Amino acid sequence: MEVHHLVHPHTLTASLSKPKVMALGYFDGVHRGHTEVIEKARQTAEDRGLPLAVMTFHPHPKVVLSKQTEEDMFYLTPLQEKQRVLESLGVKELYIVRFDQNFAALDPQAFVDAYIIDLGVKHAVAGFDFSYGKFGRGTMETLPYHSRDVFTFSTVSPYTEDGEKVSSTWIRRMVEEGEMVKAAHLLGRWYTFEGTVVEGEKRGRTIGFPTANIQSEEPYLLPNDGVYAVRALIDGRWYRGMCNIGYKPTFHDERDGPPEIEVHLFEFSGDIYGKTVRIEWRDRLRGEVKFPSLDALVSQLHEDKRSAEQVLQQEIRD
């Protein structure tokens, strides 16, 4: 997948750009509603013999429009994760537009001229609620006027579940509440997190439950504190396990800094410090608890492992 990073004003022109079909949207989560848009674009691209492209924006528009700091934004799919998912969907070209004050100030016609026509788009696809240009004044209803008859377009209706539109906001709420099965259903895949194994307190190995402490530079939205059944991908192989997110109240009285992510793998032994680990959140087993003794904690961990094994009993995928 070719990745193009654009900052306004960019220098691409229609004469220099290859013809393409493009899906447009922010696509945080790349959920089932988003994949409807991308699938419509893919089908059109195949029918016309053109490559499939996607345009997304970074950072989240709230950073500019609501004055929210970039450090306070957390994503279902941080940029690298979004790229990985889009490539898995068969996207050939990805345009990542820097959403800054200059870009946000574009009037709708200027956006269409610079970011659709000048990129060689022959057919554009977006969701019914896609908006563009300053204050979002451009909509799918105004796109026929702004297209200058240079390209055609398709509008995709909302994807609903139980009568409610599937949205990133809904999925965020499910993740924050630890409802990982529901979140996965709305996403169309398991919610994931990727990070690097770092040094921890090494307390787990002394009680029979060694853990890998995982940190990520990417701003993932994390599930609610607690213990989860998970699968972990290490060096191309999946392992079953359980993961604690939180502050380990049995050992620490204060909740300083971000929560820690500790994974205990069931069928693994070895040194994985510095390795990249991808976590699939499967189900929340319980909340985080302050135990009265170490023995009480260990007893609960054995119960957690039995519960996680029941959740994960289906398989290990290599």
mmCIF file of C-alpha atoms in Angstrom:
data_model
loop_
_atom_site.group_PDB
_atom_site.id
_atom_site.type_symbol
_atom_site.label_atom_id
_atom_site.label_comp_id
_atom_site.label_asym_id
_atom_site.label_seq_id
_atom_site.Cartn_x
_atom_site.Cartn_y
_atom_site.Cartn_z
ATOM 1 C CA MET A 1 0.000 0.000 0.000
ATOM 2 C CA GLU A 2 1.346 3.395 -1.007
ATOM 3 C CA VAL A 3 1.034 5.978 1.764
ATOM 4 C CA HIS A 4 0.981 9.694 0.963
ATOM 5 C CA HIS A 5 1.181 12.322 3.705
ATOM 6 C CA LEU A 6 -0.347 15.623 2.619
ATOM 7 C CA VAL A 7 -0.024 18.996 4.338
ATOM 8 C CA HIS A 8 -1.997 21.932 3.006
ATOM 9 C CA PRO A 9 -1.177 23.398 0.575
ATOM 10 C CA HIS A 10 0.077 20.310 -1.245
ATOM 11 C CA THR A 11 1.624 20.324 -4.734
ATOM 12 C CA LEU A 12 -0.190 17.447 -6.446
ATOM 13 C CA THR A 13 -2.227 18.190 -9.556
ATOM 14 C CA ALA A 14 -4.750 16.232 -11.603
ATOM 15 C CA SER A 15 -2.296 15.951 -14.507
ATOM 16 C CA LEU A 16 0.279 14.296 -12.226
ATOM 17 C CA SER A 17 -2.147 12.024 -10.362
ATOM 18 C CA LYS A 18 -3.237 8.565 -11.476
ATOM 19 C CA PRO A 19 -6.995 8.008 -11.899
ATOM 20 C CA LYS A 20 -8.520 6.302 -8.873
ATOM 21 C CA VAL A 21 -11.631 5.574 -6.846
ATOM 22 C CA MET A 22 -11.439 7.079 -3.367
ATOM 23 C CA ALA A 23 -13.261 6.467 -0.085
ATOM 24 C CA LEU A 24 -13.202 9.490 2.217
ATOM 25 C CA GLY A 25 -13.658 9.627 5.984
ATOM 26 C CA TYR A 26 -11.933 9.808 9.324
ATOM 27 C CA PHE A 27 -12.442 6.060 9.898
ATOM 28 C CA ASP A 28 -11.440 5.780 13.577
ATOM 29 C CA GLY A 29 -11.877 2.102 14.358
ATOM 30 C CA VAL A 30 -12.444 1.146 10.706
ATOM 31 C CA HIS A 31 -15.684 -0.390 11.971
ATOM 32 C CA ARG A 32 -18.511 -2.104 10.099
ATOM 33 C CA GLY A 33 -20.013 1.185 8.964
ATOM 34 C CA HIS A 34 -16.639 2.288 7.608
ATOM 35 C CA THR A 35 -16.035 -1.004 5.841
ATOM 36 C CA GLU A 36 -19.370 -0.574 4.052
ATOM 37 C CA VAL A 37 -17.968 2.661 2.581
ATOM 38 C CA ILE A 38 -14.643 1.059 1.676
ATOM 39 C CA GLU A 39 -16.322 -2.028 0.188
ATOM 40 C CA LYS A 40 -18.529 0.179 -2.007
ATOM 41 C CA ALA A 41 -15.405 1.987 -3.205
ATOM 42 C CA ARG A 42 -13.621 -1.335 -3.793
ATOM 43 C CA GLN A 43 -16.481 -2.684 -5.898
ATOM 44 C CA THR A 44 -16.576 0.514 -7.954
ATOM 45 C CA ALA A 45 -12.797 0.423 -8.408
ATOM 46 C CA GLU A 46 -12.993 -3.158 -9.684
ATOM 47 C CA ASP A 47 -15.839 -2.303 -12.055
ATOM 48 C CA ARG A 48 -13.860 0.596 -13.503
ATOM 49 C CA GLY A 49 -10.467 -1.072 -13.491
ATOM 50 C CA LEU A 50 -9.029 1.590 -11.182
ATOM 51 C CA PRO A 51 -7.005 1.360 -7.963
ATOM 52 C CA LEU A 52 -8.744 1.746 -4.607
ATOM 53 C CA ALA A 53 -7.610 4.710 -2.513
ATOM 54 C CA VAL A 54 -8.668 5.976 0.903
ATOM 55 C CA MET A 55 -8.344 9.466 2.332
ATOM 56 C CA THR A 56 -8.228 9.963 6.079
ATOM 57 C CA PHE A 57 -7.201 12.812 8.350
ATOM 58 C CA HIS A 58 -4.819 13.196 11.281
ATOM 59 C CA PRO A 59 -4.955 14.230 14.062
ATOM 60 C CA HIS A 60 -8.598 14.035 15.079
ATOM 61 C CA PRO A 61 -10.449 17.232 14.050
ATOM 62 C CA LYS A 62 -11.267 17.832 17.737
ATOM 63 C CA VAL A 63 -7.613 18.727 18.280
ATOM 64 C CA VAL A 64 -8.078 21.768 16.031
ATOM 65 C CA LEU A 65 -11.780 22.519 16.275
ATOM 66 C CA SER A 66 -12.253 21.917 20.013
ATOM 67 C CA LYS A 67 -8.766 22.957 21.144
ATOM 68 C CA GLN A 68 -8.233 19.503 22.652
ATOM 69 C CA THR A 69 -4.548 18.675 23.003
ATOM 70 C CA GLU A 70 -3.128 15.883 20.876
ATOM 71 C CA GLU A 71 -1.749 14.267 24.045
ATOM 72 C CA ASP A 72 -5.306 13.903 25.395
ATOM 73 C CA MET A 73 -6.661 12.148 22.281
ATOM 74 C CA PHE A 74 -6.974 8.373 22.331
ATOM 75 C CA TYR A 75 -8.007 6.333 19.310
ATOM 76 C CA LEU A 76 -9.646 3.013 18.528
ATOM 77 C CA THR A 77 -7.133 2.803 15.695
ATOM 78 C CA PRO A 78 -4.100 5.055 16.113
ATOM 79 C CA LEU A 79 -2.580 5.996 12.780
ATOM 80 C CA GLN A 80 -0.264 2.984 12.403
ATOM 81 C CA GLU A 81 -3.074 0.611 13.384
ATOM 82 C CA LYS A 82 -5.449 2.289 10.956
ATOM 83 C CA GLN A 83 -2.921 1.835 8.153
ATOM 84 C CA ARG A 84 -2.565 -1.861 8.984
ATOM 85 C CA VAL A 85 -6.331 -2.460 8.937
ATOM 86 C CA LEU A 86 -6.871 -0.501 5.721
ATOM 87 C CA GLU A 87 -4.119 -2.422 3.950
ATOM 88 C CA SER A 88 -5.748 -5.692 5.049
ATOM 89 C CA LEU A 89 -8.939 -4.494 3.310
ATOM 90 C CA GLY A 90 -7.158 -4.235 -0.033
ATOM 91 C CA VAL A 91 -6.556 -0.489 -0.105
ATOM 92 C CA LYS A 92 -3.810 0.321 -2.636
ATOM 93 C CA GLU A 93 -3.239 3.997 -1.851
ATOM 94 C CA LEU A 94 -3.725 5.853 1.426
ATOM 95 C CA TYR A 95 -3.765 9.634 1.662
ATOM 96 C CA ILE A 96 -3.255 10.980 5.182
ATOM 97 C CA VAL A 97 -4.125 14.665 5.321
ATOM 98 C CA ARG A 98 -2.744 16.741 8.180
ATOM 99 C CA PHE A 99 -5.781 18.300 9.871
ATOM 100 C CA ASP A 100 -4.481 21.699 10.961
ATOM 101 C CA GLN A 101 -5.754 25.268 11.027
ATOM 102 C CA ASN A 102 -4.883 25.882 7.369
ATOM 103 C CA PHE A 103 -6.733 22.772 6.252
ATOM 104 C CA ALA A 104 -9.730 23.447 8.505
ATOM 105 C CA ALA A 105 -10.085 26.944 7.006
ATOM 106 C CA LEU A 106 -10.584 25.682 3.433
ATOM 107 C CA ASP A 107 -13.952 26.496 1.928
ATOM 108 C CA PRO A 108 -15.822 23.458 0.538
ATOM 109 C CA GLN A 109 -14.988 24.143 -3.116
ATOM 110 C CA ALA A 110 -11.295 24.556 -2.334
ATOM 111 C CA PHE A 111 -11.305 21.212 -0.508
ATOM 112 C CA VAL A 112 -12.906 19.419 -3.450
ATOM 113 C CA ASP A 113 -10.561 21.064 -5.951
ATOM 114 C CA ALA A 114 -7.378 20.269 -4.004
ATOM 115 C CA TYR A 115 -8.201 16.957 -2.339
ATOM 116 C CA ILE A 116 -10.472 15.204 -4.818
ATOM 117 C CA ILE A 117 -10.038 16.665 -8.303
ATOM 118 C CA ASP A 118 -6.289 17.355 -8.051
ATOM 119 C CA LEU A 119 -5.683 13.825 -6.771
ATOM 120 C CA GLY A 120 -7.160 12.283 -9.900
ATOM 121 C CA VAL A 121 -10.300 10.917 -8.251
ATOM 122 C CA LYS A 122 -12.801 9.668 -10.826
ATOM 123 C CA HIS A 123 -15.339 8.401 -8.308
ATOM 124 C CA ALA A 124 -15.641 9.352 -4.627
ATOM 125 C CA VAL A 125 -17.426 7.339 -1.945
ATOM 126 C CA ALA A 126 -18.338 8.552 1.540
ATOM 127 C CA GLY A 127 -20.870 7.998 4.275
ATOM 128 C CA PHE A 128 -24.122 9.936 4.370
ATOM 129 C CA ASP A 129 -22.805 12.170 7.179
ATOM 130 C CA PHE A 130 -19.432 13.045 5.629
ATOM 131 C CA SER A 131 -18.771 16.785 5.658
ATOM 132 C CA TYR A 132 -15.928 18.872 4.304
ATOM 133 C CA GLY A 133 -14.669 22.429 4.214
ATOM 134 C CA LYS A 134 -14.795 25.168 6.835
ATOM 135 C CA PHE A 135 -17.399 24.521 9.548
ATOM 136 C CA GLY A 136 -18.342 21.323 7.680
ATOM 137 C CA ARG A 137 -20.474 23.326 5.277
ATOM 138 C CA GLY A 138 -19.812 20.880 2.466
ATOM 139 C CA THR A 139 -21.973 17.743 2.604
ATOM 140 C CA MET A 140 -22.866 14.868 0.325
ATOM 141 C CA GLU A 141 -25.828 16.964 -0.810
ATOM 142 C CA THR A 142 -23.559 19.810 -1.967
ATOM 143 C CA LEU A 143 -20.966 17.515 -3.569
ATOM 144 C CA PRO A 144 -22.717 17.467 -6.990
ATOM 145 C CA TYR A 145 -22.233 21.234 -7.215
ATOM 146 C CA HIS A 146 -18.642 21.208 -5.974
ATOM 147 C CA SER A 147 -17.644 18.279 -8.209
ATOM 148 C CA ARG A 148 -17.569 20.528 -11.300
ATOM 149 C CA ASP A 149 -18.801 17.428 -13.188
ATOM 150 C CA VAL A 150 -15.232 16.085 -13.068
ATOM 151 C CA PHE A 151 -16.015 12.993 -10.974
ATOM 152 C CA THR A 152 -18.985 10.900 -9.912
ATOM 153 C CA PHE A 153 -19.757 9.836 -6.379
ATOM 154 C CA SER A 154 -21.720 7.438 -4.173
ATOM 155 C CA THR A 155 -23.285 8.065 -0.766
ATOM 156 C CA VAL A 156 -23.413 5.119 1.638
ATOM 157 C CA SER A 157 -26.362 4.855 4.023
ATOM 158 C CA PRO A 158 -25.783 4.358 7.769
ATOM 159 C CA TYR A 159 -24.964 0.853 8.951
ATOM 160 C CA THR A 160 -27.232 0.044 11.885
ATOM 161 C CA GLU A 161 -27.337 -2.524 14.662
ATOM 162 C CA ASP A 162 -30.540 -2.926 16.683
ATOM 163 C CA GLY A 163 -31.817 0.268 15.103
ATOM 164 C CA GLU A 164 -28.792 2.347 16.172
ATOM 165 C CA LYS A 165 -26.143 3.664 13.815
ATOM 166 C CA VAL A 166 -22.817 1.900 14.315
ATOM 167 C CA SER A 167 -20.367 4.659 15.180
ATOM 168 C CA SER A 168 -16.916 5.178 16.639
ATOM 169 C CA THR A 169 -18.584 6.892 19.610
ATOM 170 C CA TRP A 170 -20.663 3.797 20.385
ATOM 171 C CA ILE A 171 -17.646 1.508 20.122
ATOM 172 C CA ARG A 172 -15.556 3.813 22.300
ATOM 173 C CA ARG A 173 -18.224 3.562 24.981
ATOM 174 C CA MET A 174 -18.187 -0.230 24.778
ATOM 175 C CA VAL A 175 -14.382 -0.333 25.088
ATOM 176 C CA GLU A 176 -14.381 2.071 28.024
ATOM 177 C CA GLU A 177 -16.981 -0.112 29.764
ATOM 178 C CA GLY A 178 -15.002 -3.288 29.083
ATOM 179 C CA GLU A 179 -17.706 -4.693 26.793
ATOM 180 C CA MET A 180 -15.180 -6.254 24.438
ATOM 181 C CA VAL A 181 -17.475 -8.827 22.815
ATOM 182 C CA LYS A 182 -19.951 -6.106 21.844
ATOM 183 C CA ALA A 183 -17.121 -3.844 20.679
ATOM 184 C CA ALA A 184 -15.783 -6.664 18.496
ATOM 185 C CA HIS A 185 -19.230 -7.244 17.007
ATOM 186 C CA LEU A 186 -19.530 -3.568 16.054
ATOM 187 C CA LEU A 187 -15.972 -3.417 14.722
ATOM 188 C CA GLY A 188 -16.240 -6.633 12.743
ATOM 189 C CA ARG A 189 -13.039 -7.939 14.355
ATOM 190 C CA TRP A 190 -11.482 -8.182 17.814
ATOM 191 C CA TYR A 191 -10.265 -4.934 19.353
ATOM 192 C CA THR A 192 -6.471 -4.899 19.472
ATOM 193 C CA PHE A 193 -3.546 -3.125 21.100
ATOM 194 C CA GLU A 194 0.102 -3.283 20.095
ATOM 195 C CA GLY A 195 3.102 -2.418 22.221
ATOM 196 C CA THR A 196 6.573 -3.398 23.359
ATOM 197 C CA VAL A 197 7.508 -5.588 26.328
ATOM 198 C CA VAL A 198 9.375 -3.553 28.950
ATOM 199 C CA GLU A 199 10.864 -4.202 32.385
ATOM 200 C CA GLY A 200 8.298 -4.431 35.169
ATOM 201 C CA GLU A 201 8.299 -5.081 38.894
ATOM 202 C CA LYS A 202 8.815 -8.833 38.257
ATOM 203 C CA ARG A 203 6.486 -9.662 41.141
ATOM 204 C CA GLY A 204 4.357 -12.060 39.078
ATOM 205 C CA ARG A 205 7.120 -14.619 38.643
ATOM 206 C CA THR A 206 7.435 -14.947 42.442
ATOM 207 C CA ILE A 207 3.793 -16.060 42.772
ATOM 208 C CA GLY A 208 3.613 -18.377 39.773
ATOM 209 C CA PHE A 209 2.120 -15.892 37.312
ATOM 210 C CA PRO A 210 4.953 -14.243 35.352
ATOM 211 C CA THR A 211 3.733 -11.338 33.259
ATOM 212 C CA ALA A 212 4.910 -9.305 30.301
ATOM 213 C CA ASN A 213 4.548 -5.581 30.890
ATOM 214 C CA ILE A 214 3.525 -3.875 27.677
ATOM 215 C CA GLN A 215 3.803 -0.210 26.777
ATOM 216 C CA SER A 216 2.857 1.518 23.540
ATOM 217 C CA GLU A 217 3.900 4.803 22.009
ATOM 218 C CA GLU A 218 0.607 4.815 20.110
ATOM 219 C CA PRO A 219 -2.416 6.554 21.715
ATOM 220 C CA TYR A 220 -4.754 3.558 21.972
ATOM 221 C CA LEU A 221 -8.043 3.867 23.816
ATOM 222 C CA LEU A 222 -7.711 1.284 26.585
ATOM 223 C CA PRO A 223 -10.483 -0.859 28.051
ATOM 224 C CA ASN A 224 -11.716 -0.269 31.583
ATOM 225 C CA ASP A 225 -9.466 -1.393 34.453
ATOM 226 C CA GLY A 226 -9.735 -5.089 35.192
ATOM 227 C CA VAL A 227 -8.735 -8.587 34.127
ATOM 228 C CA TYR A 228 -9.377 -9.775 30.564
ATOM 229 C CA ALA A 229 -9.122 -12.971 28.574
ATOM 230 C CA VAL A 230 -6.779 -12.161 25.689
ATOM 231 C CA ARG A 231 -4.773 -13.606 22.853
ATOM 232 C CA ALA A 232 -1.255 -12.336 22.202
ATOM 233 C CA LEU A 233 0.657 -12.389 18.919
ATOM 234 C CA ILE A 234 4.421 -12.779 19.355
ATOM 235 C CA ASP A 235 6.802 -13.487 16.477
ATOM 236 C CA GLY A 236 3.950 -14.572 14.238
ATOM 237 C CA ARG A 237 2.303 -16.986 16.687
ATOM 238 C CA TRP A 238 -0.828 -16.554 18.807
ATOM 239 C CA TYR A 239 -0.846 -17.461 22.509
ATOM 240 C CA ARG A 240 -3.715 -17.558 24.990
ATOM 241 C CA GLY A 241 -3.504 -15.535 28.161
ATOM 242 C CA MET A 242 -5.038 -13.103 30.601
ATOM 243 C CA CYS A 243 -4.268 -9.443 31.013
ATOM 244 C CA ASN A 244 -4.604 -6.993 33.873
ATOM 245 C CA ILE A 245 -5.094 -3.311 33.148
ATOM 246 C CA GLY A 246 -4.814 -0.999 36.101
ATOM 247 C CA TYR A 247 -2.794 0.112 39.078
ATOM 248 C CA LYS A 248 -2.386 -3.115 41.124
ATOM 249 C CA PRO A 249 -4.177 -1.818 44.250
ATOM 250 C CA THR A 250 -3.049 -4.834 46.304
ATOM 251 C CA PHE A 251 0.486 -3.409 46.096
ATOM 252 C CA HIS A 252 -0.061 0.304 45.376
ATOM 253 C CA ASP A 253 -2.349 2.770 47.143
ATOM 254 C CA GLU A 254 -2.120 5.554 44.557
ATOM 255 C CA ARG A 255 -3.281 5.704 40.938
ATOM 256 C CA ASP A 256 -0.374 7.638 39.420
ATOM 257 C CA GLY A 257 0.174 7.888 35.678
ATOM 258 C CA PRO A 258 -1.386 5.700 33.005
ATOM 259 C CA PRO A 259 -2.619 2.210 33.901
ATOM 260 C CA GLU A 260 -0.179 -0.660 33.513
ATOM 261 C CA ILE A 261 -0.829 -3.498 31.074
ATOM 262 C CA GLU A 262 0.425 -6.897 32.245
ATOM 263 C CA VAL A 263 -0.136 -10.117 30.297
ATOM 264 C CA HIS A 264 0.262 -13.636 31.637
ATOM 265 C CA LEU A 265 0.603 -16.166 28.793
ATOM 266 C CA PHE A 266 -0.562 -19.734 29.352
ATOM 267 C CA GLU A 267 1.624 -21.709 26.931
ATOM 268 C CA PHE A 268 4.727 -19.563 26.769
ATOM 269 C CA SER A 269 8.054 -19.331 28.522
ATOM 270 C CA GLY A 270 11.040 -17.321 27.440
ATOM 271 C CA ASP A 271 12.555 -13.870 27.337
ATOM 272 C CA ILE A 272 10.470 -11.451 25.297
ATOM 273 C CA TYR A 273 11.821 -8.132 26.567
ATOM 274 C CA GLY A 274 11.891 -5.644 23.721
ATOM 275 C CA LYS A 275 9.589 -7.691 21.504
ATOM 276 C CA THR A 276 6.445 -6.350 19.880
ATOM 277 C CA VAL A 277 3.228 -7.913 21.168
ATOM 278 C CA ARG A 278 -0.257 -7.553 19.694
ATOM 279 C CA ILE A 279 -3.089 -8.072 22.168
ATOM 280 C CA GLU A 280 -6.598 -9.163 21.174
ATOM 281 C CA TRP A 281 -9.068 -8.249 23.916
ATOM 282 C CA ARG A 282 -11.594 -11.114 24.125
ATOM 283 C CA ASP A 283 -13.690 -10.643 27.275
ATOM 284 C CA ARG A 284 -13.603 -8.876 30.642
ATOM 285 C CA LEU A 285 -13.447 -11.348 33.514
ATOM 286 C CA ARG A 286 -13.680 -8.972 36.491
ATOM 287 C CA GLY A 287 -12.761 -5.552 37.789
ATOM 288 C CA GLU A 288 -9.515 -4.715 39.548
ATOM 289 C CA VAL A 289 -9.606 -5.591 43.262
ATOM 290 C CA LYS A 290 -7.486 -4.764 46.317
ATOM 291 C CA PHE A 291 -6.939 -8.150 47.973
ATOM 292 C CA PRO A 292 -6.402 -8.534 51.742
ATOM 293 C CA SER A 293 -3.432 -10.860 51.284
ATOM 294 C CA LEU A 294 -1.071 -12.330 48.720
ATOM 295 C CA ASP A 295 -2.706 -15.738 49.165
ATOM 296 C CA ALA A 296 -6.107 -14.259 48.321
ATOM 297 C CA LEU A 297 -4.658 -12.686 45.172
ATOM 298 C CA VAL A 298 -3.030 -15.936 44.038
ATOM 299 C CA SER A 299 -6.246 -17.873 44.636
ATOM 300 C CA GLN A 300 -8.164 -15.382 42.491
ATOM 301 C CA LEU A 301 -5.527 -15.521 39.739
ATOM 302 C CA HIS A 302 -6.020 -19.281 39.482
ATOM 303 C CA GLU A 303 -9.753 -18.695 39.150
ATOM 304 C CA ASP A 304 -9.113 -15.987 36.544
ATOM 305 C CA LYS A 305 -6.983 -18.401 34.536
ATOM 306 C CA ARG A 306 -9.738 -21.028 34.560
ATOM 307 C CA SER A 307 -12.262 -18.410 33.432
ATOM 308 C CA ALA A 308 -9.962 -17.142 30.674
ATOM 309 C CA GLU A 309 -9.319 -20.679 29.428
ATOM 310 C CA GLN A 310 -13.074 -21.234 29.139
ATOM 311 C CA VAL A 311 -13.420 -18.050 27.075
ATOM 312 C CA LEU A 312 -10.465 -18.959 24.863
ATOM 313 C CA GLN A 313 -11.063 -22.694 24.568
ATOM 314 C CA GLN A 314 -11.912 -22.476 20.860
ATOM 315 C CA GLU A 315 -8.395 -22.426 19.432
ATOM 316 C CA ILE A 316 -4.878 -21.125 19.056
ATOM 317 C CA ARG A 317 -4.244 -19.718 15.587
ATOM 318 C CA ASP A 318 -0.712 -20.017 14.285
#
